GROMACS .gro file of C-alpha atoms in nm:
model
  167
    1UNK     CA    1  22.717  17.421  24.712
    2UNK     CA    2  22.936  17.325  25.034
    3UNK     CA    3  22.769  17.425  25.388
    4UNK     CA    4  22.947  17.378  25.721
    5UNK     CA    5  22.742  17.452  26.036
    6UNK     CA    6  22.877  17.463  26.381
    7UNK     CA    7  22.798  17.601  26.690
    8UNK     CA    8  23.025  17.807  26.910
    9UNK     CA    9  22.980  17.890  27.254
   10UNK     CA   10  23.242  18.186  27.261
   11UNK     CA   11  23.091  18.382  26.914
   12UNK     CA   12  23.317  18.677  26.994
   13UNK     CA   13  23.665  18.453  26.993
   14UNK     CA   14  23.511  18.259  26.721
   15UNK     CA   15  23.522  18.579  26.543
   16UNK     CA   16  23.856  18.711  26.551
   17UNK     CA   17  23.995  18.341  26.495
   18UNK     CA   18  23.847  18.308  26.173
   19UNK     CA   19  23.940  18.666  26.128
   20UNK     CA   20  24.324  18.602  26.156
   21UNK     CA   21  24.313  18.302  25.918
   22UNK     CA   22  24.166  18.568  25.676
   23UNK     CA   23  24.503  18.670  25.516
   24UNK     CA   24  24.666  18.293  25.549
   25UNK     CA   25  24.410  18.155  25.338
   26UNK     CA   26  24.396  18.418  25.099
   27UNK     CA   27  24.744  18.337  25.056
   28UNK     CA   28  24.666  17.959  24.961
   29UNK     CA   29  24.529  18.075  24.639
   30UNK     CA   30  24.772  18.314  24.422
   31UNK     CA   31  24.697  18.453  24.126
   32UNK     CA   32  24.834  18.249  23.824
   33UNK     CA   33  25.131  18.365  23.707
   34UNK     CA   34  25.037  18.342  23.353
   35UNK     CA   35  24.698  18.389  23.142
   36UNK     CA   36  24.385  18.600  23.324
   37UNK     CA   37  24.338  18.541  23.705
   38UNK     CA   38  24.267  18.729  23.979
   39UNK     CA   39  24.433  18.740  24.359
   40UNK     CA   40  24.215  18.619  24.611
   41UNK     CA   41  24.054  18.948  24.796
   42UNK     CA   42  23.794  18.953  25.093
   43UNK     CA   43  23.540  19.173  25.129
   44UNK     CA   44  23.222  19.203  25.359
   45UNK     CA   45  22.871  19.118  25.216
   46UNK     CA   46  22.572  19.201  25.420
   47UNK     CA   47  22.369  18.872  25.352
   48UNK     CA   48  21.994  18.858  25.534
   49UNK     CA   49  22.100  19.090  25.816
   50UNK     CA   50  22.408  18.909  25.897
   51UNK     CA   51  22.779  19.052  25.817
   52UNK     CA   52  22.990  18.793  25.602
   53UNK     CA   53  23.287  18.734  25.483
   54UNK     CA   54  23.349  18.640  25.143
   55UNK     CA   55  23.689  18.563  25.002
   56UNK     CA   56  23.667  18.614  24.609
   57UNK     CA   57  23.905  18.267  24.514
   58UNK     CA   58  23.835  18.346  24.071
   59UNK     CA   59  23.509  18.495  23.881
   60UNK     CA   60  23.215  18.266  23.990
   61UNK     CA   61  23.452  18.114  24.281
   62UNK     CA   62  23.411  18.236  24.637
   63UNK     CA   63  23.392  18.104  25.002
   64UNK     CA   64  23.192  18.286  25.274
   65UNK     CA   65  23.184  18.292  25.682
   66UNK     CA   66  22.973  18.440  25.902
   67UNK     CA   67  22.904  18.406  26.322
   68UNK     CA   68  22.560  18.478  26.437
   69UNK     CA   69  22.351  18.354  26.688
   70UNK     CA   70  22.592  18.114  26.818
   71UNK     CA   71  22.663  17.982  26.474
   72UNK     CA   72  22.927  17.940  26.269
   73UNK     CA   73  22.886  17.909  25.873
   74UNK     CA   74  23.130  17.825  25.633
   75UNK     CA   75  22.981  17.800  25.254
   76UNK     CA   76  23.037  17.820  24.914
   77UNK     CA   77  22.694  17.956  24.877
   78UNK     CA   78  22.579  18.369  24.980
   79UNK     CA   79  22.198  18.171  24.955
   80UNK     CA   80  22.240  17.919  25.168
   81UNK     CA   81  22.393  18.177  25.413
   82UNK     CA   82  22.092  18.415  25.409
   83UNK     CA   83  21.822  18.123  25.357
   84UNK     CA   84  21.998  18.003  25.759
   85UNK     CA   85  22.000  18.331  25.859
   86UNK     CA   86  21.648  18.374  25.773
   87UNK     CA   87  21.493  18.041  25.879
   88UNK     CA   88  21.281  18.036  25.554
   89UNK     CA   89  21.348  17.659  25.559
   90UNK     CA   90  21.473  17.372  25.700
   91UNK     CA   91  21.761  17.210  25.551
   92UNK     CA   92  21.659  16.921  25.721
   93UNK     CA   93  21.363  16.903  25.488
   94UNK     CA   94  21.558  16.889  25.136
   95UNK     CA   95  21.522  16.564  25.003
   96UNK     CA   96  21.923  16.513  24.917
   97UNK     CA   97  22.007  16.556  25.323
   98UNK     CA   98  21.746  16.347  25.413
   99UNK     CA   99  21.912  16.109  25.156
  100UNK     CA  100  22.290  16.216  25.320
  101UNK     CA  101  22.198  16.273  25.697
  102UNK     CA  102  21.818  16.184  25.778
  103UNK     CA  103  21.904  15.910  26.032
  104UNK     CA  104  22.215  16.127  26.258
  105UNK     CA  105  22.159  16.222  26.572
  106UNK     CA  106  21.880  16.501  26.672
  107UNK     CA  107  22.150  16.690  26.898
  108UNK     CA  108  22.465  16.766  26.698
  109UNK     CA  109  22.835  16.927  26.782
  110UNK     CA  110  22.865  17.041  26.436
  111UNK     CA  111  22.755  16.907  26.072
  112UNK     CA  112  22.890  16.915  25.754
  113UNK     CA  113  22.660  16.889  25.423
  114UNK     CA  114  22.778  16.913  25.079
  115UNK     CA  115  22.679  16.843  24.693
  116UNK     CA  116  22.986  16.659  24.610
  117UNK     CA  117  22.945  16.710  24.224
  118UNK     CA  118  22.963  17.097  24.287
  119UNK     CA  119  23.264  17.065  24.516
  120UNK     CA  120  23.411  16.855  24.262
  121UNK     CA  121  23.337  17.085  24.008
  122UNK     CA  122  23.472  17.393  24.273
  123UNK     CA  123  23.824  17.197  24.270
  124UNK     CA  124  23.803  17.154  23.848
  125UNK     CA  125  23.783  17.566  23.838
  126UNK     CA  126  24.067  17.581  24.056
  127UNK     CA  127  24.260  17.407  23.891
  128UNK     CA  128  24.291  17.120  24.198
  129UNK     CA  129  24.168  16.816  24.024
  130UNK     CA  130  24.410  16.755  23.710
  131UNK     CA  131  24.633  16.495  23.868
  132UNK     CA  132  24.625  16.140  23.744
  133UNK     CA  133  24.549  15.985  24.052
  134UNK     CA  134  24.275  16.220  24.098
  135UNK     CA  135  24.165  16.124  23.736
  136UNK     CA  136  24.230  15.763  23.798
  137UNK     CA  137  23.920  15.781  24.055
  138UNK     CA  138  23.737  16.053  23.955
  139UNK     CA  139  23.468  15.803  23.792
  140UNK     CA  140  23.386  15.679  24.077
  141UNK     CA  141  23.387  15.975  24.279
  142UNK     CA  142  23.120  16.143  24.031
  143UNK     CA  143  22.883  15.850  24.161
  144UNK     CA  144  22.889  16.012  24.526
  145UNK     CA  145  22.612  16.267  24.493
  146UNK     CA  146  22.607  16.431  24.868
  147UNK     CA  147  22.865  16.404  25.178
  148UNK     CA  148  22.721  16.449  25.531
  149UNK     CA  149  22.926  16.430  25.815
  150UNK     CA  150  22.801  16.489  26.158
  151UNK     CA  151  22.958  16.515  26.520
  152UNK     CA  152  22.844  16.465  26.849
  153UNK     CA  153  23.023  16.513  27.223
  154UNK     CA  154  22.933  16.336  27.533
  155UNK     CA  155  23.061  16.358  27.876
  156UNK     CA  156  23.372  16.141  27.795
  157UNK     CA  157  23.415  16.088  27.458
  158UNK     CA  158  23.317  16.271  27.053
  159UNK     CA  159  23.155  16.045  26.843
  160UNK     CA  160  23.187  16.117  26.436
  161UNK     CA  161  22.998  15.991  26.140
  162UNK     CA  162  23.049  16.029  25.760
  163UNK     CA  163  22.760  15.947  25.519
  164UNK     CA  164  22.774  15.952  25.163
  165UNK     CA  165  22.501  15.933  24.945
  166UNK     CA  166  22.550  15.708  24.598
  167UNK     CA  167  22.263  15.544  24.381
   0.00000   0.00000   0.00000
């Protein structure tokens, strides 16, 4: 599961940006032009109350947004949408971000929190991970078992940090 969390201050333009990079990013994934396959296709899911958008990428493969209450969510995950939208818990409170992000800042621009071994596994099914330098690394890169990366603005100047988290 991937989750990206920002907050907007204009939810309305927010909207209709990610709404014309709908079609463009559909376009990023074709269907193969051999053997089964699908094309990419959104559709709207009503998750916990909240309209999102879920672009269908292959069976079991699918990427969702949704803007609400000056949020923006990006995820690889319908849950993890509706379990935000819901407040049943605090992400905060899951041991693997305390592991990936427990020390960043209280007051955040936007935050980024993924399992990399499922996003690893995400660009496997698509088909993005079969190049030899890719393979060359990819031992070490199973090791990394959660990316945070976090974001905060001051007055003068946007401060970034990436964590990862390897045993």
């Amino acid at each position: 599961m991937a989750l990206i969390l920002a907050r907007t201050a204009h939810p309305d333009r927010t909207r209709a940006i990610l709404a014309n990079l709908e079609a463009p990013l559909a376009q990023l994934f074709p269907p193969p032009s051999s053997g089964p396959g699908q094309a990419a296709e959104w559709n709207d899911v009503p998750v916990a109350g909240v309209d999102a958008h879920q672009l269908s990428i292959a069976p079991g493969v699918e990427l969702e947004y949704a803007v609400f209450r000056g949020l923006v969510v990006v995820s690889t995950s319908l849950r993890a949408m509706g379990a935000i939208a819901r407040h049943q818990h605090s992400l905060a409170d899951s041991p693997s971000y305390q592991a990936a992000l427990g020390g960043s800042p209280t007051k955040v621009t936007s935050l980024l929190f993924a399992d990399f071994s499922q996003l690893l596994n995400l660009g496997e099914q698509m088909g993005l991970t079969s190049g030899a330098r890719l393979s060359a690394v990819r031992p070490d890169l199973e090791r990394i078992r959660t990316v945070g990366l976090t974001s905060s603005s001051g007055e003068a100047d946007t401060t970034a940090e990436l964590f990862l988290q390897i045993p």
